[in-house]
Tab-separated table of C-alpha atoms in Angstrom:
chain	number	residue	atom	x	y	z
A	122	MET	CA	0.033	0.028	-0.022
A	123	ALA	CA	1.212	3.539	-0.704
A	124	LYS	CA	2.383	5.764	2.135
A	125	ILE	CA	0.165	8.772	2.931
A	126	GLU	CA	3.192	11.000	1.707
A	127	GLN	CA	2.838	9.438	-1.619
A	128	ILE	CA	-0.822	9.643	-1.867
A	129	LEU	CA	-0.789	13.391	-1.033
A	130	GLU	CA	2.108	14.296	-3.184
A	131	LEU	CA	0.277	15.491	-6.337
A	132	GLU	CA	1.781	16.258	-9.689
A	133	ARG	CA	1.107	19.758	-11.007
A	134	LEU	CA	0.241	19.453	-14.665
A	135	GLU	CA	-0.884	23.252	-15.187
A	136	ARG	CA	-1.306	26.243	-12.957
A	137	ASP	CA	-4.663	24.970	-11.542
A	138	ILE	CA	-4.520	21.198	-12.693
A	139	PHE	CA	-3.090	18.392	-10.521
A	140	ARG	CA	-2.733	14.668	-10.821
A	141	GLY	CA	-2.947	12.154	-7.933
A	142	ILE	CA	-1.510	8.695	-8.130
A	143	ALA	CA	-3.460	5.479	-8.229
A	144	THR	CA	-2.815	3.384	-5.220
A	145	GLU	CA	-2.932	-0.356	-4.411
A	146	THR	CA	-6.273	-1.176	-2.635
A	147	MET	CA	-8.517	-4.091	-1.708
A	148	LEU	CA	-11.592	-1.908	-2.279
A	149	PRO	CA	-13.590	-2.069	-5.590
A	150	ARG	CA	-13.587	1.551	-5.945
A	151	THR	CA	-11.232	4.423	-4.848
A	152	PHE	CA	-11.229	5.199	-1.158
A	153	GLY	CA	-13.280	8.401	-0.769
A	154	GLY	CA	-10.753	9.651	1.893
A	155	GLN	CA	-8.060	9.436	-0.725
A	156	VAL	CA	-10.073	11.591	-3.161
A	157	ALA	CA	-10.950	14.099	-0.460
A	158	GLY	CA	-7.401	14.352	0.819
A	159	GLN	CA	-5.953	14.841	-2.802
A	160	ALA	CA	-8.623	17.219	-3.691
A	161	LEU	CA	-7.691	19.299	-0.602
A	162	VAL	CA	-4.067	19.399	-1.451
A	163	SER	CA	-4.735	20.648	-4.858
A	164	ALA	CA	-6.818	23.504	-3.376
A	165	VAL	CA	-4.093	24.307	-0.807
A	166	ARG	CA	-1.504	24.765	-3.491
A	167	THR	CA	-3.438	27.599	-5.116
A	168	VAL	CA	-3.960	29.561	-1.812
A	169	ASP	CA	-1.452	31.962	-0.247
A	170	GLU	CA	0.318	30.534	2.899
A	171	HIS	CA	-1.169	33.034	5.320
A	172	PHE	CA	-4.643	31.479	4.652
A	173	HIS	CA	-5.600	28.400	6.566
A	174	VAL	CA	-8.145	25.775	5.449
A	175	HIS	CA	-11.078	25.761	7.868
A	176	SER	CA	-13.555	23.660	6.121
A	177	LEU	CA	-14.415	21.477	3.039
A	178	HIS	CA	-17.636	20.234	1.619
A	179	GLY	CA	-17.598	17.394	-0.800
A	180	TYR	CA	-19.966	15.360	-3.008
A	181	PHE	CA	-19.043	11.780	-4.260
A	182	LEU	CA	-20.626	11.751	-7.652
A	183	ARG	CA	-19.276	8.358	-9.202
A	184	PRO	CA	-17.242	5.608	-8.073
A	185	GLY	CA	-13.518	6.198	-8.684
A	186	ASN	CA	-11.515	3.582	-10.506
A	187	PRO	CA	-8.708	2.572	-8.109
A	188	VAL	CA	-6.216	1.639	-11.003
A	189	MET	CA	-6.474	5.032	-12.608
A	190	PRO	CA	-4.971	8.297	-11.617
A	191	ILE	CA	-7.196	11.218	-10.729
A	192	VAL	CA	-6.956	14.767	-12.271
A	193	TYR	CA	-7.980	17.657	-10.075
A	194	LEU	CA	-9.323	20.748	-11.616
A	195	VAL	CA	-9.168	23.904	-9.242
A	196	ASP	CA	-11.423	26.914	-9.720
A	197	ARG	CA	-10.415	30.106	-7.841
A	198	ILE	CA	-13.834	31.162	-6.775
A	199	ARG	CA	-12.892	33.998	-4.428
A	200	ASP	CA	-9.661	35.625	-3.013
A	201	GLY	CA	-10.653	38.035	-0.260
A	202	ARG	CA	-8.987	39.769	2.531
A	203	SER	CA	-10.109	37.313	5.275
A	204	PHE	CA	-11.522	34.347	3.237
A	205	THR	CA	-10.486	32.594	0.238
A	206	THR	CA	-12.700	29.967	-1.596
A	207	ARG	CA	-11.741	27.196	-3.952
A	208	ARG	CA	-13.760	24.681	-5.935
A	209	VAL	CA	-12.239	21.358	-7.047
A	210	THR	CA	-13.427	18.777	-9.437
A	211	ALA	CA	-12.035	15.308	-9.518
A	212	VAL	CA	-11.979	13.782	-13.005
A	213	GLN	CA	-11.422	10.309	-14.369
A	214	ASP	CA	-11.863	9.245	-17.976
A	215	GLY	CA	-13.499	12.604	-18.761
A	216	GLN	CA	-16.114	12.340	-15.973
A	217	ALA	CA	-16.376	14.118	-12.689
A	218	ILE	CA	-16.253	11.792	-9.784
A	219	PHE	CA	-16.014	14.150	-6.966
A	220	THR	CA	-16.448	17.892	-6.430
A	221	MET	CA	-15.459	19.872	-3.297
A	222	SER	CA	-15.533	23.418	-2.096
A	223	ALA	CA	-12.910	24.405	0.456
A	224	SER	CA	-12.805	27.623	2.393
A	225	PHE	CA	-9.629	29.250	3.787
A	226	HIS	CA	-9.370	31.983	6.631
A	227	VAL	CA	-6.670	34.127	7.942
A	228	LEU	CA	-7.461	33.276	11.617
A	229	ASP	CA	-9.113	36.157	13.452
A	230	GLU	CA	-9.689	36.637	17.162
A	231	GLY	CA	-13.057	35.985	18.746
A	232	ILE	CA	-15.176	34.283	21.213
A	233	GLU	CA	-14.028	30.704	22.358
A	234	HIS	CA	-15.587	27.581	23.766
A	235	GLU	CA	-15.488	23.789	22.855
A	236	ASP	CA	-17.228	20.509	23.829
A	237	VAL	CA	-15.734	18.506	26.568
A	238	MET	CA	-14.250	15.123	25.541
A	239	PRO	CA	-16.375	12.251	26.538
A	240	PRO	CA	-14.788	9.973	29.111
A	241	VAL	CA	-13.103	7.071	27.305
A	242	PRO	CA	-10.407	4.403	27.984
A	243	ALA	CA	-6.847	5.604	27.017
A	244	PRO	CA	-5.804	4.101	23.723
A	245	GLU	CA	-2.897	2.205	25.431
A	246	ASP	CA	-5.710	0.317	27.378
A	247	LEU	CA	-7.324	-0.924	24.097
A	248	LEU	CA	-6.323	-3.533	21.602
A	249	ASP	CA	-4.679	-2.511	18.526
A	250	ALA	CA	-7.516	-3.281	15.875
A	251	ALA	CA	-4.813	-5.086	13.635
A	252	SER	CA	-4.415	-7.730	16.357
A	253	LEU	CA	-8.147	-8.710	16.394
A	254	ALA	CA	-9.327	-11.894	14.841
A	255	SER	CA	-12.596	-10.520	13.582
A	256	GLU	CA	-12.830	-11.934	9.969
A	257	GLU	CA	-15.400	-9.431	9.016
A	258	LYS	CA	-13.249	-6.500	9.802
A	259	SER	CA	-9.846	-7.945	9.016
A	260	TRP	CA	-9.706	-6.316	5.590
A	261	GLU	CA	-9.919	-2.937	7.123
A	262	PHE	CA	-6.794	-3.534	9.129
A	263	ARG	CA	-4.909	-4.776	6.050
A	264	GLU	CA	-6.126	-2.026	3.987
A	265	TRP	CA	-4.994	0.724	6.469
A	266	ALA	CA	-2.053	-1.103	8.124
A	267	ASP	CA	-0.371	2.303	8.445
A	268	TRP	CA	-3.006	3.466	10.766
A	269	ASP	CA	-3.385	2.450	14.373
A	270	LEU	CA	-7.182	2.103	14.978
A	271	ARG	CA	-8.474	1.281	18.423
A	272	TYR	CA	-12.123	0.835	18.995
A	273	VAL	CA	-13.661	1.448	22.331
A	274	PRO	CA	-15.772	-1.555	23.216
A	275	ALA	CA	-19.584	-0.913	23.056
A	276	GLU	CA	-19.994	-1.685	26.909
A	277	GLN	CA	-17.271	0.833	27.654
A	278	ILE	CA	-18.932	3.760	25.834
A	279	GLN	CA	-20.928	6.188	28.178
A	280	ARG	CA	-24.081	6.272	26.310
A	281	ARG	CA	-25.778	9.843	25.701
A	282	ARG	CA	-29.440	9.911	26.288
A	283	GLY	CA	-31.637	10.094	23.127
A	284	VAL	CA	-28.498	9.168	20.799
A	285	PRO	CA	-29.319	5.849	19.010
A	286	VAL	CA	-26.011	5.032	17.693
A	287	GLN	CA	-22.512	5.768	19.014
A	288	GLN	CA	-19.011	4.472	18.165
A	289	GLN	CA	-15.698	5.753	19.408
A	290	VAL	CA	-12.363	5.071	17.735
A	291	TRP	CA	-8.855	6.168	18.713
A	292	PHE	CA	-6.674	6.581	15.653
A	293	ARG	CA	-3.216	7.868	14.534
A	294	SER	CA	-0.514	7.369	11.994
A	295	ARG	CA	1.832	4.430	13.051
A	296	GLU	CA	4.735	6.403	11.626
A	297	GLU	CA	5.965	9.904	12.412
A	298	LEU	CA	4.779	12.410	9.703
A	299	PRO	CA	6.316	15.625	8.335
A	300	ASP	CA	5.930	18.590	10.644
A	301	ASP	CA	4.044	20.746	8.125
A	302	PRO	CA	0.543	21.607	9.786
A	303	VAL	CA	-1.155	21.740	6.375
A	304	PHE	CA	0.078	18.020	5.840
A	305	HIS	CA	-1.750	16.955	8.864
A	306	ILE	CA	-4.894	18.765	7.970
A	307	CYS	CA	-4.988	16.974	4.455
A	308	THR	CA	-4.016	13.823	6.161
A	309	LEU	CA	-7.123	14.129	8.463
A	310	ALA	CA	-9.273	14.615	5.451
A	311	TYR	CA	-8.064	11.257	4.169
A	312	MET	CA	-8.614	9.595	7.709
A	313	SER	CA	-11.918	11.247	8.384
A	314	ASP	CA	-13.592	8.799	5.891
A	315	MET	CA	-12.367	5.797	7.852
A	316	THR	CA	-14.980	3.926	10.108
A	317	LEU	CA	-17.456	6.883	10.065
A	318	LEU	CA	-20.149	5.430	7.776
A	319	ALA	CA	-19.826	2.094	9.472
A	320	SER	CA	-20.964	3.557	12.760
A	321	ALA	CA	-24.571	3.591	11.400
A	322	SER	CA	-24.407	-0.125	11.369
A	323	THR	CA	-23.455	-0.803	14.821
A	324	THR	CA	-27.111	-1.228	16.000
A	325	HIS	CA	-27.836	-3.427	12.847
A	326	PRO	CA	-24.970	-5.792	13.019
A	327	ASP	CA	-26.552	-8.721	11.221
A	328	THR	CA	-28.212	-6.756	8.304
A	329	PRO	CA	-26.313	-6.899	5.045
A	330	ILE	CA	-26.118	-3.591	3.378
A	331	GLN	CA	-24.464	-1.890	0.390
A	332	SER	CA	-22.658	1.152	1.582
A	333	ALA	CA	-20.798	4.170	0.054
A	334	SER	CA	-20.168	7.779	1.042
A	335	LEU	CA	-22.400	10.259	-0.685
A	336	ASP	CA	-21.201	13.523	0.720
A	337	HIS	CA	-18.633	14.696	3.328
A	338	ALA	CA	-18.189	17.931	5.259
A	339	LEU	CA	-15.204	18.629	7.507
A	340	TRP	CA	-14.383	21.611	9.826
A	341	PHE	CA	-10.985	22.154	11.279
A	342	MET	CA	-10.964	24.101	14.585
A	343	ARG	CA	-7.601	23.697	16.361
A	344	PRO	CA	-4.023	22.458	15.513
A	345	PHE	CA	-3.379	18.726	15.840
A	346	ARG	CA	-1.014	16.028	14.667
A	347	ALA	CA	-2.330	13.092	12.747
A	348	ASP	CA	0.486	11.028	14.204
A	349	ASP	CA	-0.580	11.745	17.773
A	350	TRP	CA	-3.565	9.894	19.262
A	351	LEU	CA	-7.008	11.379	18.121
A	352	LEU	CA	-10.446	10.352	19.456
A	353	TYR	CA	-13.107	10.038	16.922
A	354	ASP	CA	-16.494	10.211	18.766
A	355	GLN	CA	-19.056	9.123	16.134
A	356	SER	CA	-22.816	9.081	16.067
A	357	SER	CA	-25.707	8.486	13.584
A	358	PRO	CA	-28.766	10.645	14.268
A	359	SER	CA	-30.990	9.108	11.493
A	360	ALA	CA	-31.059	6.370	8.969
A	361	GLY	CA	-33.786	5.744	6.408
A	362	PHE	CA	-34.733	5.323	2.820
A	363	GLY	CA	-31.327	3.577	2.037
A	364	ARG	CA	-29.259	6.580	3.516
A	365	ALA	CA	-27.687	7.246	6.842
A	366	LEU	CA	-26.472	10.552	8.395
A	367	THR	CA	-23.269	10.293	10.464
A	368	GLN	CA	-21.324	12.833	12.315
A	369	GLY	CA	-18.128	12.746	14.226
A	370	ARG	CA	-16.240	14.970	16.692
A	371	ILE	CA	-12.434	14.586	16.645
A	372	PHE	CA	-10.526	15.285	19.840
A	373	ASN	CA	-6.783	15.354	20.651
A	374	ARG	CA	-5.278	13.447	23.391
A	375	GLU	CA	-5.396	16.587	25.652
A	376	GLY	CA	-9.259	16.827	25.168
A	377	HIS	CA	-9.563	19.677	22.755
A	378	LEU	CA	-11.912	19.610	19.947
A	379	VAL	CA	-9.759	19.871	16.769
A	380	ALA	CA	-12.320	18.965	13.988
A	381	ALA	CA	-15.787	17.961	13.275
A	382	VAL	CA	-17.306	15.773	10.446
A	383	VAL	CA	-20.784	15.190	8.980
A	384	GLN	CA	-21.240	12.588	6.308
A	385	GLU	CA	-24.181	11.065	4.533
A	386	GLY	CA	-23.835	7.585	3.046
A	387	LEU	CA	-25.698	4.883	1.199
A	388	THR	CA	-26.885	2.213	3.508
A	389	ARG	CA	-29.365	0.314	1.380
A	390	PHE	CA	-30.320	-3.350	1.861
A	391	LEU	CA	-27.928	-5.576	-0.100
A	392	ARG	CA	-29.570	-6.830	-3.225
A	393	ARG	CA	-29.017	-10.476	-4.035
A	394	ASP	CA	-30.354	-10.475	-7.510
């Protein structure tokens, strides 16, 4: 499998046109986090350094072909004094497979508050997911062998009243990553698609479904490192009509809320015809 440094190292074809590599995968289609991460890198490369990415909103339009590289077309929508906006279209074989808007901010001063991280076991007290013998999940651990994923056991999650679905996962890169803060932000865009949609199925463990990401939104609140432990506190407020809404809060080890994610995904019954 390609390292995250290789995945996020795009080739610049033109001023606002970039190409990302195809990567080895066990998935039948390109991993959504890879497309989102590469798209964000392409947007970042067209923005002045004093602007910091604070949000992205993306739509997965078609399944990506994992054996083909992806071309990213960047539109410079707006260059303002405080905010800058970019729109990125990911293209394969002449068709758009993903579109994303990314917003950048100069970092102003204003009011401050944040959610408190829920009480959870420390990652060192949990099993490395790669060591688990669960056959139905083993492909995940081989696919993302570079990432240390540690699930909080369901019986150790402190349930919030009125929340039907909860899942908590500690995660980090197994290897030390470059110090560039922008690289960690783009890495989190890649990692944020891991495990989130699967949280919607935790209360339906024996129901075979077809799943795929439909749209993905991510907000960055505070600095972090993707090679330090991050807690992904996930929930699914609603599922119906073959779709599920999922959301996640990402905290660093010190308990600060560093990012928030909302995703809708396909969760329809698996068709056997």
